[in-house]
Amino acid sequence: MQSPGDELAGLRRLVAALKSKSLTIYENKQDVTVREAWKLENNIKFLETVLKRVKTAS
């Protein structure tokens, strides 16, 4: 298992690939890449906030 920082870095690379259009996501033959990249970015921000709280509490 990787560290949380490494996992987040991987998610950021995924967002970058989605934004660059080197990777696309389709749902019912419709490109939903922009929507999914936006969702992933918001999830990353949430996870970063949680990790900061955990570090502060320790």
Coordinates of C-alpha atoms in Angstrom, one line a residue, residues 4-5 7-12 15 40-56:
P4 CA -1.8 8.8 1.2
G5 CA 0.4 11.4 -0.5
E7 CA -2.2 7.8 -3.7
L8 CA -3.2 11.5 -4.1
A9 CA -0.4 12.1 -6.6
G10 CA -1.7 9.2 -8.7
L11 CA -5.2 10.7 -8.6
R12 CA -3.8 14.1 -9.7
V15 CA -7.0 14.2 -13.5
L40 CA -12.4 13.7 -9.1
E41 CA -10.8 17.1 -8.4
N42 CA -13.5 17.8 -5.8
N43 CA -12.8 14.4 -4.2
I44 CA -9.1 15.1 -4.1
K45 CA -9.7 18.4 -2.3
F46 CA -11.9 16.6 0.2
L47 CA -9.3 13.9 0.8
E48 CA -6.6 16.6 1.3
T49 CA -8.7 18.3 3.9
V50 CA -9.3 15.0 5.7
L51 CA -5.6 14.2 5.7
K52 CA -4.8 17.7 7.1
R53 CA -7.2 17.2 9.9
V54 CA -5.8 13.8 10.7
K55 CA -2.2 15.2 10.8
T56 CA -3.3 18.1 13.0

